[in-house]
Amino acid sequence: MNDEPKSAPPAPWVLILAGGRGTRFWPASRRLRPKHVLPLLGAEGETLLQATVDRAGEITSADRVFIITAEEQQSVVVGACEGLAEANIILEPEPRNTAPAIALGLAHLQLRGAGPDDPVIVMPSDAWVADDVVFSQVMSRAVDAAFESEAVVTLGVRPDRPETGYGYLGLGEGVEVSVHGSGHGREVREVTEFREKPSRELAQQYLDSGAWWWNAGIFVFRLGYMAQLMGEVNADLDVGRPLQEAVQGGAMEDLAEQYRCLPDISVDHGVMEQAPSVLTVEANFGWSDLGSWHALAPALEAGPGGCARADLVVAEDAEANIVYAPGKTVALLGVQDLVVVATDDAVLVVPRSRAQDVRVIVEQLADAGEDGLL
Amino acid sequence: MNDEPKSAPPAPWVLILAGGRGTRFWPASRRLRPKHVLPLLGAEGETLLQATVDRAGEITSADRVFIITAEEQQSVVVGACEGLAEANIILEPEPRNTAPAIALGLAHLQLRGAGPDDPVIVMPSDAWVADDVVFSQVMSRAVDAAFESEAVVTLGVRPDRPETGYGYLGLGEGVEVSVHGSGHGREVREVTEFREKPSRELAQQYLDSGAWWWNAGIFVFRLGYMAQLMGEVNADLDVGRPLQEAVQGGAMEDLAEQYRCLPDISVDHGVMEQAPSVLTVEANFGWSDLGSWHALAPALEAGPGGCARADLVVAEDAEANIVYAPGKTVALLGVQDLVVVATDDAVLVVPRSRAQDVRVIVEQLADAGEDGLL
C-alpha cells in the first residue's frame, strides 16, 4: 500500500452473480424461477435481483452494472429487472463455479472499456440489505480501499448471533485508507483467516471474541489486480486473450469451448483465500443472505400470524409464522413458528427451525423423477 | 307394539338430507361446494353424497332414494352423484331447519306413492361408514323395528372415547322385534334421554357406564307415524294437503309460501325428543360424522407423513398429519398432527386438535366481507 493518498478512484463496475437456483426456497423457487426473481420483498413484491440492480445503480452508472447468469435463465432475468440493458446481461455458456463466472465477467468488462485500475464490485443477486444509503457509503469506502491496495476488499458483517450457516472472516490489524467517497470513518481491517460454517461452539467463541465477522460475499478489487491474482492462483484461470476473443466473437459455441477450459473453483476458496492480502470493511447496513425461508422474515411485511407475502392472511392464536403465497389466502389457526409456502402446484409446511432442510424435499423430488416440480 | 309379528315391511324410502354447507371443511368447502360434494374418500376421491346414495341403493330400489337439498346446490348435487334421477332431488325453496325439510320430503314421497305404513329412512349426506354390508344389515333391523312400532328408530353408535362433540342417546330396556331382513340378533333398545355435546366429565361417565350411545343422526319411521307425530308436536308442521298441493303444482313460489309457514325447528329437538317412544339399534358399521378435518383421517389413504388426498405428498420427519390438496403436491418437513388443506385460492394450516375451530376462520372471512372465499 502506498503512503501517498491516490487520486479518487474511477467509477466502479459491478458484476452481479445471478447463477443460483435457490433450492432452499422451494416450492417457490424452481430451476427456471430462481430465488432472485421471486417477488419476495415488501408489499409490492420486488425481486431480490431488482433490488440489487437498483442498489448498484446508486453506486455507479447503469452502463457499468452487469448481471452474470445461466443461459437458461436469460428470459426470467430480463423479465425480473428493469433499468438494465440486455447487453449488460452476461450469459454463462454452462453452469460453472464462481471463479470462472467472474473471469467471464472481467473479460466482458475489459471489452466494454474497463481498465486495469478500475474498481470492480462483485455481489450476489439474492442477498437482503435493509439500508440502501448506508450500503452506498460502505461500498464507497470499500472501493477507496481496493483502489489504493494490492488487495481484495470484502464486506464483513458484525455477528449478532452464533450463526453456523455463514462464512466467517478472522480480523487482523486496522488499515489506513484515504477517504474519497462517502464512507467516512469506517474501519478497514485486514483479514487473516477464512472459516466456513463453524460448529455451534466455535461460532459462539467467534461471537464472544469480537474478532470475527460474517463474510457477506460482496467484494471489491482493481480489475488488473484480480486478473493477475487469478493467473497466479491458477494458470488456467486466464481472463486474457482466448476468453476475450470468444466473448467478442459472440458465438456461444466458441465461448463454451473456452469456458469449459476454466477450472471449476469458487472465488472464495479458489482465489480469495489464496490472495496475499484481503481487507474487510464493516457492512453495517443490515444484511442477510436470505439463505432459507426462516431468514426471510425481515424482508416481509409483518401482519396477522407473523409476516407474509400473500393476498390475505387470516390468523387466530397464531404468531411468528412466515407465509409466502402470492395471490392466495392463507389461514393460520393455532400454529407458531411455521413456514407455510404455497404456489399453484405445491405447498410446503415446515417449522422455521427446520427451514434449512428444505433441500431434502427437493432431493426427494429429484430422486422420484418429479422434474415438473423442480 | 303388537305381540303378533307383522308381515315383512314394504321396501323403505330414503330421504338424504344434503342441506349443510360444512364450514368446518373450509377452504375446501364453500357455499356452492359443500362438504358432501367434496372428493374426500379414498384414492378415487368419491364424494360423501355419492357414497350415501350408493349405500341407500343397497337398501332399497333407486326410485325410492331422494335427496333434499338447497335450491342453490341443485347443480353441484346433480354433478356429484350418479345413479339418481333428477326427479328424486327435492329442492328446498329456502334454507330451513331439518323438521320442515323432512316434512317437505314426506310430501314428495306421498305424491310418489308412499303409503302410511311404508318405512322411511332419513340420513345425512355427509357421514362416513366403514362397512357397507353391516350398514345394510343394521338398516334392515331398524326398518323391521320401525315397521312394527309406534316409534322412531334411531341408529346408535357404541362410543369408544369421551367425545364431546356428539349427541348421546340414553339407553333403556331392550325391545323384542321380529326379524324379517338381514339384521339377525341385533339388539333394539329404548331411548330414555337425549343429550347434546356433554362436558368432558359427563362424556367420560357416559363412556364408562355403557348406558349411552352416540346418536348417528340416522333414523327410521313409518311415514304415517311421523306425519301424525309432527302434527301432534307442532300443529304448523303439517305435511298434509297445502304442502302436497304446492309440491304437486310445481311452482317454486307457491311452495316457498307454504314452506315459510312451517316452524323452523330441528327434527332432533323439535320432534324426536318429544316423541312418546324412540328406539335405537346399534350401528356397529364403523361410523363418523366427519365433523372436522381431524375426523377425516379414517376416510383418507395412509401414506408418507400421515394420511392424505393429494397428487403427491413428500414427507421427512413428519407423521400423523392430515392433508387435503387434490391436484397438488404437499411437502411436510418436521411437522406432526397438523391439518394442511390447499385449494387453488386458499391454504389452511391448523393442528388436528384445533380443527373444530375452523369456523372461527370462516367467521373472520365473513366479517371482512371476503365473500369470494366463502
XYZ file of C-alpha atoms in Angstrom:
748
model
C 0.000 0.000 0.000
C 1.318 3.452 -0.833
C 1.882 6.046 1.854
C 0.746 8.797 -0.512
C -3.031 9.100 -0.940
C -4.040 8.350 -4.502
C -6.444 10.392 -6.571
C -10.138 9.483 -6.392
C -10.926 6.102 -7.963
C -12.796 5.849 -11.294
C -16.479 4.901 -11.192
C -16.653 1.216 -10.287
C -18.031 -1.613 -12.381
C -20.477 -4.050 -10.812
C -20.797 -7.773 -11.513
C -23.980 -9.278 -10.043
C -23.731 -13.051 -9.734
C -27.172 -14.478 -10.534
C -26.441 -18.095 -11.259
C -28.001 -19.802 -8.248
C -31.191 -21.823 -8.184
C -32.014 -21.392 -4.518
C -33.441 -24.836 -3.826
C -33.991 -23.837 -0.213
C -36.822 -21.600 -1.416
C -38.727 -24.497 -2.932
C -41.594 -24.691 -3.853
C -41.480 -21.023 -4.853
C -38.022 -21.365 -6.403
C -37.617 -23.699 -9.354
C -34.965 -24.315 -11.963
C -36.401 -21.579 -14.189
C -37.700 -19.428 -11.326
C -34.700 -18.988 -9.035
C -34.785 -17.207 -5.704
C -33.531 -13.879 -7.068
C -36.506 -13.482 -9.438
C -39.176 -14.292 -6.826
C -41.347 -11.365 -5.715
C -40.113 -11.695 -2.144
C -39.735 -8.124 -0.947
C -42.255 -5.865 0.718
C -45.830 -5.101 -0.187
C -45.091 -4.760 -3.892
C -43.138 -7.985 -4.146
C -39.917 -6.584 -5.559
C -37.382 -9.195 -6.619
C -34.014 -9.500 -4.906
C -32.390 -9.096 -8.312
C -34.216 -5.830 -8.970
C -33.279 -4.527 -5.524
C -29.651 -5.483 -6.158
C -29.599 -3.785 -9.561
C -31.184 -0.676 -8.042
C -28.565 -0.572 -5.277
C -25.796 -0.972 -7.846
C -27.318 1.915 -9.790
C -26.801 4.156 -6.750
C -23.079 3.335 -6.717
C -22.227 3.740 -10.377
C -23.791 4.467 -13.759
C -26.237 1.906 -15.154
C -23.998 1.037 -18.121
C -21.379 -0.273 -15.674
C -23.774 -2.720 -13.961
C -23.707 -6.301 -15.289
C -25.539 -9.489 -14.384
C -23.896 -12.876 -14.895
C -26.464 -15.638 -15.186
C -27.090 -19.045 -16.710
C -28.138 -19.087 -20.353
C -31.408 -20.858 -19.448
C -32.270 -18.029 -17.040
C -31.878 -15.225 -19.576
C -35.572 -14.567 -20.115
C -36.551 -14.704 -16.435
C -33.671 -12.374 -15.537
C -34.670 -9.910 -18.243
C -38.255 -10.072 -17.003
C -37.322 -9.631 -13.355
C -35.301 -6.422 -13.520
C -35.861 -3.087 -15.136
C -33.321 -0.399 -15.913
C -30.645 -2.710 -17.240
C -29.768 -3.060 -20.923
C -29.904 -6.606 -22.254
C -26.315 -6.091 -23.427
C -25.372 -5.942 -19.738
C -26.631 -9.443 -19.068
C -23.716 -11.851 -19.387
C -24.682 -15.437 -20.132
C -22.650 -18.359 -18.871
C -22.453 -20.959 -21.645
C -22.901 -23.625 -18.975
C -23.261 -23.612 -15.172
C -19.823 -23.308 -13.559
C -18.408 -22.175 -10.274
C -17.955 -18.523 -9.256
C -14.274 -18.139 -10.262
C -14.886 -18.907 -13.965
C -18.062 -16.796 -13.851
C -16.063 -13.815 -12.595
C -13.323 -14.451 -15.167
C -16.021 -14.345 -17.839
C -17.399 -11.162 -16.336
C -13.984 -9.490 -16.308
C -13.464 -10.400 -19.964
C -16.753 -8.664 -20.765
C -15.837 -5.593 -18.721
C -12.475 -5.268 -20.468
C -14.193 -5.388 -23.850
C -16.598 -2.706 -22.652
C -13.666 -0.461 -21.784
C -12.784 -1.250 -18.181
C -9.129 -0.526 -17.443
C -6.758 -2.300 -15.052
C -7.142 0.374 -12.357
C -10.931 0.396 -12.499
C -12.570 -0.933 -9.329
C -14.895 -3.895 -9.800
C -17.551 -4.858 -7.247
C -18.824 -8.444 -7.205
C -22.062 -9.092 -5.352
C -24.649 -11.850 -5.170
C -28.063 -11.213 -6.677
C -30.023 -12.641 -3.773
C -28.911 -11.001 -0.533
C -31.054 -8.650 1.515
C -29.990 -5.150 2.538
C -32.001 -3.070 4.996
C -30.464 0.382 4.414
C -29.515 1.298 0.859
C -27.942 4.625 1.884
C -25.537 3.008 4.324
C -24.882 0.349 1.693
C -23.686 3.037 -0.728
C -21.440 4.573 1.938
C -19.875 1.227 2.805
C -19.322 0.382 -0.860
C -17.666 3.766 -1.385
C -15.260 3.001 1.445
C -14.537 -0.464 0.048
C -13.912 0.986 -3.420
C -11.460 3.503 -1.935
C -9.643 0.705 -0.116
C -9.494 -1.545 -3.190
C -8.282 1.306 -5.377
C -5.393 2.065 -3.027
C -4.440 -1.526 -2.239
C -2.905 -4.594 -3.726
C -5.754 -6.484 -2.064
C -9.231 -7.870 -2.401
C -11.623 -5.949 -0.147
C -14.536 -7.915 1.276
C -17.556 -6.695 3.200
C -17.845 -8.070 6.732
C -20.900 -8.123 8.972
C -20.534 -7.928 12.750
C -22.336 -11.046 14.005
C -25.253 -10.730 16.440
C -25.751 -14.477 16.959
C -23.663 -17.671 16.738
C -24.785 -18.414 13.172
C -23.419 -21.731 11.903
C -24.531 -21.349 8.298
C -22.280 -18.447 7.295
C -18.627 -17.995 6.370
C -16.510 -16.019 8.857
C -13.616 -13.595 8.380
C -10.894 -13.584 11.053
C -9.895 -9.944 11.674
C -6.326 -8.616 11.829
C -4.924 -5.105 12.116
C -6.727 -1.934 11.130
C -5.551 -0.310 7.894
C -5.357 3.373 6.997
C -7.245 4.266 3.819
C -7.763 7.714 2.288
C -11.353 8.843 2.095
C -12.575 9.938 -1.327
C -16.225 8.915 -1.224
C -18.944 8.967 1.407
C -17.563 6.200 3.615
C -16.038 8.494 6.249
C -14.712 6.934 9.394
C -15.436 3.329 8.513
C -12.810 0.975 9.768
C -10.859 -1.154 7.298
C -9.329 -4.327 8.753
C -7.011 -6.995 7.481
C -8.497 -10.478 7.069
C -6.158 -13.119 8.485
C -8.317 -16.210 8.161
C -11.427 -17.619 6.472
C -13.732 -20.126 8.142
C -16.844 -21.660 6.533
C -19.804 -22.803 8.638
C -18.212 -23.271 12.063
C -19.612 -25.524 14.767
C -22.049 -24.019 17.225
C -19.325 -23.825 19.892
C -16.844 -22.171 17.554
C -19.471 -19.735 16.303
C -20.173 -18.750 19.904
C -16.435 -18.193 20.506
C -16.265 -16.068 17.348
C -19.220 -14.024 18.545
C -17.780 -13.549 22.038
C -14.289 -12.662 20.766
C -15.427 -9.798 18.548
C -12.553 -10.789 16.240
C -14.655 -12.463 13.545
C -17.152 -11.018 11.102
C -19.525 -12.746 8.724
C -18.430 -12.813 5.106
C -21.186 -11.014 3.185
C -19.943 -12.400 -0.132
C -19.584 -8.884 -1.553
C -16.059 -7.874 -2.576
C -14.163 -5.230 -4.491
C -10.857 -5.251 -6.368
C -8.994 -3.401 -9.061
C -9.600 -5.277 -12.294
C -5.892 -5.593 -13.047
C -5.142 -6.878 -9.571
C -7.774 -9.634 -9.754
C -6.697 -10.657 -13.273
C -3.128 -11.001 -12.054
C -4.197 -12.813 -8.864
C -6.288 -15.322 -10.795
C -3.378 -16.100 -13.081
C -1.068 -16.583 -10.091
C -3.526 -18.788 -8.232
C -4.388 -20.966 -11.203
C -2.685 -20.686 -14.574
C -5.849 -21.955 -16.283
C -7.933 -19.144 -14.822
C -6.992 -16.944 -17.720
C -9.095 -13.883 -18.303
C -6.797 -12.959 -21.189
C -6.994 -13.175 -24.912
C -8.728 -16.518 -25.723
C -11.691 -15.815 -23.425
C -11.927 -12.191 -24.577
C -11.790 -13.221 -28.216
C -14.570 -15.730 -27.668
C -16.672 -13.107 -25.879
C -16.006 -10.610 -28.668
C -16.763 -13.159 -31.386
C -20.223 -13.626 -29.907
C -20.579 -17.294 -30.883
C -21.813 -19.177 -27.826
C -20.194 -22.405 -29.076
C -16.712 -20.853 -29.159
C -17.248 -19.254 -25.769
C -18.473 -22.542 -24.322
C -15.282 -24.210 -25.521
C -13.113 -21.610 -23.809
C -15.306 -21.541 -20.711
C -15.044 -25.286 -20.296
C -11.252 -24.920 -20.002
C -11.507 -22.723 -16.909
C -11.061 -24.529 -13.561
C -14.279 -25.311 -11.690
C -13.356 -23.480 -8.480
C -15.084 -20.924 -6.292
C -13.761 -17.410 -5.991
C -13.854 -17.730 -2.187
C -11.795 -20.887 -1.710
C -10.023 -20.912 -5.050
C -8.924 -17.302 -5.258
C -9.572 -15.074 -2.240
C -8.259 -17.497 0.363
C -5.055 -17.722 -1.710
C -4.684 -13.951 -2.015
C -1.645 -12.349 -0.298
C -3.825 -9.614 1.123
C -7.541 -9.430 1.902
C -9.142 -6.473 3.649
C -12.635 -6.020 5.002
C -14.968 -3.095 5.646
C -17.773 -3.392 8.138
C -21.066 -3.806 6.319
C -23.385 -2.295 8.919
C -26.300 -1.748 6.532
C -28.495 -4.571 7.804
C -27.666 -7.675 5.853
C -28.930 -11.213 5.400
C -28.007 -13.793 2.810
C -31.659 -14.956 2.910
C -30.370 -18.490 2.976
C -33.719 -20.052 3.848
C -37.402 -19.299 4.360
C -36.607 -18.741 8.038
C -34.245 -15.902 7.145
C -36.880 -14.187 5.006
C -38.764 -12.692 7.974
C -37.075 -9.238 7.969
C -37.769 -8.853 4.247
C -41.526 -9.488 4.580
C -44.427 -7.375 5.796
C -45.498 -8.048 9.384
C -49.171 -8.865 9.815
C -51.626 -11.316 11.383
C -49.948 -14.531 12.491
C -46.392 -13.455 11.666
C -45.040 -11.991 8.461
C -46.214 -12.737 4.997
C -46.375 -12.149 1.334
C -49.870 -13.278 0.323
C -53.182 -11.916 -0.861
C -54.650 -12.266 2.606
C -53.626 -13.914 5.865
C -56.311 -14.802 8.400
C -54.913 -15.802 11.774
C -56.273 -16.947 15.131
C -53.950 -17.881 18.015
C -51.069 -17.850 15.550
C -47.767 -15.990 15.683
C -44.229 -15.769 14.334
C -45.101 -17.709 11.202
C -43.615 -16.983 7.780
C -46.070 -17.142 4.899
C -45.258 -16.908 1.213
C -48.274 -17.434 -1.010
C -48.648 -14.648 -3.574
C -52.186 -14.465 -4.920
C -53.599 -16.749 -2.243
C -55.378 -16.551 1.083
C -53.682 -18.359 3.967
C -55.455 -19.205 7.218
C -53.314 -19.915 10.282
C -55.115 -21.338 13.301
C -53.241 -22.212 16.484
C -49.808 -22.512 14.852
C -46.494 -20.858 15.739
C -43.071 -20.548 14.129
C -44.073 -22.346 10.949
C -43.104 -21.650 7.368
C -46.081 -22.018 5.014
C -45.429 -21.668 1.301
C -47.994 -22.178 -1.431
C -47.708 -21.996 -5.187
C -50.280 -23.091 -7.746
C -48.973 -26.655 -7.769
C -47.282 -27.206 -4.413
C -47.436 -26.480 -0.688
C -44.669 -26.631 1.914
C -45.117 -26.693 5.690
C -42.018 -26.752 7.897
C -41.044 -25.319 11.286
C -38.814 -22.246 10.903
C -36.106 -24.128 12.802
C -36.019 -26.789 10.057
C -36.240 -24.435 7.086
C -32.628 -25.047 6.055
C -33.548 -28.702 5.396
C -35.914 -27.926 2.525
C -33.207 -29.205 0.162
C -34.037 -32.699 1.500
C -37.505 -32.335 -0.006
C -36.036 -31.156 -3.301
C -33.681 -34.147 -3.285
C -36.615 -36.499 -2.689
C -38.457 -34.968 -5.627
C -35.364 -35.248 -7.835
C -34.874 -38.892 -6.824
C -38.515 -39.578 -7.660
C -38.077 -38.017 -11.096
C -40.624 -35.299 -10.358
C -38.952 -32.905 -12.797
C -42.102 -30.843 -13.175
C -41.739 -29.766 -9.555
C -38.060 -28.824 -9.730
C -96.184 -52.629 19.935
C -98.139 -55.664 18.833
C -97.409 -59.070 20.286
C -98.079 -60.697 16.928
C -95.210 -60.442 14.436
C -96.269 -58.421 11.420
C -95.649 -59.367 7.830
C -92.391 -58.203 6.245
C -92.235 -54.423 5.783
C -92.513 -52.837 2.324
C -89.309 -51.608 0.691
C -88.253 -48.447 2.539
C -87.974 -44.950 1.165
C -84.814 -42.958 1.834
C -84.519 -39.209 2.406
C -80.925 -37.979 2.278
C -80.522 -34.586 3.949
C -77.976 -32.619 1.928
C -78.578 -29.070 3.022
C -75.429 -28.360 5.025
C -72.532 -26.156 4.000
C -69.871 -27.735 6.166
C -67.938 -24.607 7.081
C -65.586 -26.731 9.169
C -64.165 -28.097 5.922
C -63.109 -24.666 4.719
C -61.228 -23.865 2.498
C -62.289 -26.943 0.540
C -65.964 -26.456 1.396
C -67.676 -23.308 0.192
C -71.242 -22.109 -0.108
C -71.603 -23.749 -3.518
C -69.174 -26.605 -2.818
C -70.429 -28.126 0.429
C -68.698 -30.926 2.289
C -70.862 -33.694 0.814
C -69.774 -32.925 -2.768
C -66.029 -32.777 -2.000
C -63.945 -35.661 -3.368
C -62.939 -36.721 0.134
C -62.992 -40.501 0.012
C -60.229 -42.901 -0.901
C -57.872 -42.925 -3.836
C -60.588 -42.041 -6.342
C -61.973 -39.157 -4.339
C -65.572 -40.320 -4.106
C -67.963 -37.790 -2.608
C -69.754 -38.462 0.668
C -73.033 -37.838 -1.147
C -72.256 -40.463 -3.793
C -71.261 -42.967 -1.107
C -74.500 -42.238 0.756
C -76.621 -42.652 -2.377
C -74.813 -45.912 -3.174
C -75.451 -47.243 0.335
C -79.125 -46.286 0.064
C -79.260 -48.141 -3.246
C -78.250 -51.331 -1.425
C -81.206 -50.977 0.946
C -83.977 -50.179 -1.487
C -84.647 -49.523 -5.167
C -83.125 -46.396 -6.701
C -86.522 -44.797 -7.406
C -87.182 -44.708 -3.650
C -83.988 -42.755 -2.839
C -84.380 -38.966 -2.577
C -82.021 -36.114 -1.808
C -83.276 -32.957 -0.115
C -81.014 -30.004 -0.809
C -80.971 -26.233 -1.131
C -82.112 -24.827 -4.454
C -78.715 -23.140 -4.978
C -76.985 -26.509 -4.609
C -79.028 -28.297 -7.276
C -76.346 -28.331 -9.956
C -73.478 -29.364 -7.668
C -75.613 -32.155 -6.193
C -76.573 -33.415 -9.646
C -72.905 -33.305 -10.644
C -71.700 -35.070 -7.522
C -73.815 -38.219 -7.625
C -74.626 -40.711 -10.313
C -77.434 -43.215 -10.409
C -80.121 -40.896 -9.135
C -82.859 -39.400 -11.312
C -83.092 -35.616 -11.176
C -86.761 -36.077 -10.249
C -85.517 -37.599 -6.982
C -83.720 -34.421 -5.970
C -86.030 -32.384 -3.769
C -85.251 -28.675 -3.629
C -85.913 -26.608 -0.546
C -87.340 -23.249 -1.633
C -85.183 -21.634 1.057
C -82.781 -22.922 3.723
C -84.747 -24.131 6.746
C -84.216 -26.470 9.641
C -84.431 -30.277 9.408
C -88.060 -30.681 10.556
C -89.523 -28.619 7.679
C -87.083 -30.291 5.276
C -88.368 -33.718 6.313
C -91.976 -32.531 6.102
C -91.240 -31.410 2.542
C -89.631 -34.768 1.820
C -92.615 -36.691 3.157
C -94.977 -34.634 0.988
C -92.902 -35.635 -2.043
C -92.851 -39.302 -1.031
C -96.632 -39.368 -0.605
C -97.080 -37.893 -4.076
C -94.724 -40.541 -5.433
C -96.902 -43.256 -3.929
C -95.558 -43.856 -0.431
C -98.238 -45.178 1.912
C -98.668 -44.595 5.642
C -97.165 -47.979 6.555
C -94.114 -47.544 4.324
C -90.853 -47.219 6.271
C -88.869 -44.046 5.655
C -85.165 -43.745 6.439
C -83.690 -40.283 6.998
C -79.918 -39.972 6.822
C -77.373 -37.190 6.480
C -75.449 -36.899 3.221
C -72.072 -36.354 4.831
C -71.373 -39.133 7.325
C -68.729 -41.792 6.884
C -69.423 -45.527 7.026
C -66.641 -48.101 7.056
C -68.613 -51.276 6.284
C -71.472 -51.011 3.807
C -72.578 -54.629 4.306
C -73.022 -54.223 8.045
C -74.724 -50.907 7.335
C -77.363 -52.701 5.248
C -77.907 -55.293 7.983
C -78.341 -52.641 10.655
C -80.740 -50.652 8.486
C -82.766 -53.796 7.844
C -83.104 -54.325 11.578
C -84.092 -50.690 12.120
C -86.688 -50.910 9.340
C -88.169 -54.031 10.955
C -88.343 -52.246 14.307
C -89.922 -49.099 12.845
C -92.460 -51.139 10.879
C -93.627 -52.962 13.995
C -93.573 -49.981 16.357
C -95.322 -46.771 17.140
C -91.835 -45.289 17.461
C -88.997 -43.503 15.759
C -85.984 -45.822 15.469
C -82.579 -44.162 15.620
C -79.162 -45.646 14.982
C -76.801 -45.563 17.954
C -73.033 -45.959 17.975
C -71.268 -47.501 20.967
C -68.718 -44.818 21.993
C -65.009 -45.656 22.108
C -63.885 -42.296 23.511
C -65.376 -39.466 25.600
C -66.343 -37.415 22.537
C -67.799 -34.021 23.478
C -68.936 -33.019 20.009
C -71.673 -35.605 19.501
C -75.243 -36.103 20.668
C -75.837 -39.025 23.051
C -78.758 -41.427 23.455
C -79.536 -42.659 26.978
C -80.418 -46.372 26.754
C -83.413 -48.037 28.394
C -84.820 -51.555 28.174
C -84.224 -53.985 25.339
C -87.171 -54.495 22.973
C -88.245 -57.641 21.133
C -88.535 -57.175 17.375
C -89.341 -59.796 14.743
C -86.609 -60.399 12.207
C -87.612 -60.101 8.562
C -84.437 -58.799 6.978
C -80.741 -59.464 7.437
C -80.341 -57.799 10.826
C -80.412 -61.004 12.883
C -79.601 -60.786 16.540
C -79.069 -57.048 16.717
C -80.278 -55.571 19.937
C -83.027 -52.940 19.882
C -83.125 -50.650 22.918
C -85.449 -47.965 24.167
C -84.063 -44.429 24.239
C -84.915 -42.707 27.509
C -82.964 -39.482 27.134
C -81.175 -37.249 24.619
C -78.059 -35.237 25.455
C -76.205 -32.928 23.045
C -72.468 -32.273 23.388
C -71.834 -33.209 27.026
C -68.925 -31.891 29.071
C -65.725 -33.893 29.052
C -66.508 -35.286 32.518
C -70.038 -36.278 31.554
C -68.838 -37.837 28.305
C -66.372 -39.928 30.310
C -69.192 -41.053 32.643
C -71.325 -41.959 29.619
C -68.451 -43.960 28.177
C -67.761 -45.773 31.461
C -71.444 -46.526 32.130
C -72.066 -48.311 28.829
C -75.594 -46.886 29.030
C -75.167 -44.161 26.401
C -74.621 -44.403 22.662
C -73.782 -41.719 20.141
C -76.686 -40.504 18.033
C -75.680 -41.232 14.430
C -78.394 -38.925 13.085
C -79.884 -41.748 11.012
C -83.468 -42.716 11.841
C -86.382 -44.717 10.539
C -90.152 -44.406 10.955
C -93.382 -45.394 9.314
C -94.472 -42.463 7.185
C -97.905 -42.316 8.771
C -96.465 -42.393 12.272
C -94.088 -39.476 11.624
C -96.806 -37.432 9.908
C -99.039 -37.917 12.931
C -96.191 -37.211 15.384
C -95.256 -33.986 13.620
C -98.841 -32.772 13.764
C -99.022 -33.603 17.477
C -95.731 -31.930 18.292
C -96.441 -28.783 16.317
C -99.729 -28.057 14.611
C -97.938 -25.956 11.991
C -95.715 -28.859 10.977
C -98.344 -30.017 8.545
C -97.280 -32.441 5.885
C -100.859 -32.547 4.670
C -102.727 -31.058 1.812
C -101.400 -27.468 1.384
C -97.774 -28.595 1.239
C -98.622 -31.552 -1.008
C -100.644 -29.345 -3.339
C -97.770 -26.896 -3.604
C -95.332 -29.740 -4.331
C -97.704 -31.171 -6.924
C -98.314 -27.776 -8.517
C -94.594 -27.487 -9.172
C -94.429 -23.689 -8.837
C -91.496 -22.862 -6.567
C -93.168 -19.587 -5.499
C -96.258 -21.384 -4.163
C -94.106 -23.983 -2.444
C -91.927 -21.280 -0.900
C -95.038 -19.659 0.538
C -96.157 -22.907 2.149
C -92.640 -23.794 3.254
C -92.208 -20.470 5.000
C -95.211 -21.324 7.195
C -93.528 -24.410 8.653
C -91.834 -23.926 12.045
C -88.052 -23.503 11.936
C -87.239 -26.410 14.260
C -84.884 -29.358 14.075
C -86.195 -32.885 13.827
C -83.980 -33.892 16.766
C -85.051 -31.338 19.349
C -88.367 -30.343 17.825
C -89.789 -33.767 17.037
C -87.827 -36.818 18.187
C -87.194 -35.597 21.722
C -90.964 -35.012 22.001
C -91.848 -38.460 20.682
C -93.593 -40.870 23.104
C -91.299 -43.681 22.029
C -87.831 -43.721 20.493
C -85.881 -46.912 19.906
C -82.287 -47.423 18.834
C -80.335 -50.127 17.018
C -76.608 -50.409 17.450
C -74.848 -49.047 14.389
C -71.667 -51.104 14.548
C -70.642 -50.481 10.937
C -67.803 -48.055 11.661
C -69.214 -44.563 11.699
C -68.041 -40.986 11.879
C -69.947 -37.780 11.317
C -66.749 -36.338 9.774
C -67.389 -33.208 11.753
C -63.972 -31.697 11.100
C -60.732 -32.183 9.183
C -59.413 -34.052 12.217
C -62.161 -36.647 11.861
C -61.365 -37.222 8.197
C -58.327 -39.443 8.877
C -60.104 -42.836 8.611
C -61.636 -41.841 5.275
C -58.279 -40.957 3.671
C -55.446 -43.037 2.250
C -52.499 -43.531 4.604
C -49.139 -42.512 3.183
C -45.977 -40.507 3.865
C -46.394 -38.078 6.744
C -49.907 -39.178 7.704
C -52.959 -39.584 5.528
C -53.825 -37.560 2.513
C -55.795 -36.827 -0.555
C -53.340 -35.048 -2.863
C -51.407 -35.546 -6.067
C -48.238 -36.257 -4.140
C -47.096 -35.962 -0.529
C -43.378 -35.711 0.212
C -42.551 -36.098 3.892
C -39.445 -36.036 6.074
C -39.665 -36.417 9.864
C -43.411 -35.912 9.582
C -46.264 -38.048 10.877
C -49.959 -38.182 11.734
C -50.756 -35.191 9.549
C -53.957 -34.842 7.527
C -53.515 -33.439 4.038
C -56.260 -32.471 1.616
C -54.941 -30.879 -1.556
C -56.362 -32.561 -4.671
C -54.206 -31.879 -7.709
C -51.303 -30.517 -5.678
C -48.010 -31.658 -4.209
C -47.618 -31.152 -0.462
C -44.258 -31.287 1.313
C -44.254 -31.920 5.063
C -40.941 -31.442 6.839
C -40.624 -31.934 10.596
C -44.328 -31.458 11.357
C -46.759 -33.666 13.301
C -50.508 -33.771 13.868
C -51.243 -30.891 11.528
C -54.101 -30.407 9.111
C -52.908 -28.927 5.809
C -55.548 -28.045 3.234
C -54.885 -26.350 -0.078
C -57.223 -25.255 -2.829
C -56.398 -23.068 -5.813
C -57.099 -19.879 -3.884
C -56.571 -20.712 -0.210
C -54.467 -22.654 2.276
C -55.288 -23.707 5.835
C -52.826 -24.905 8.469
C -54.148 -25.949 11.876
C -53.238 -28.569 14.488
C -55.622 -31.536 14.374
C -56.596 -30.731 17.962
C -57.892 -27.316 16.856
C -59.619 -28.457 13.660
C -63.105 -27.920 15.102
C -62.314 -24.184 15.348
C -62.040 -23.657 11.592
C -65.438 -21.949 11.738
C -63.634 -19.063 13.507
C -61.642 -18.510 10.321
C -64.810 -18.630 8.235
C -66.422 -16.101 10.579
C -63.414 -13.790 10.221
C -63.689 -14.005 6.445
C -67.429 -13.316 6.584
C -66.871 -10.320 8.877
C -64.253 -9.000 6.460
C -66.694 -9.318 3.562
C -64.478 -11.828 1.765
C -67.468 -13.386 0.017
C -65.308 -14.845 -2.723
C -63.720 -17.138 -0.150
C -66.970 -18.356 1.426
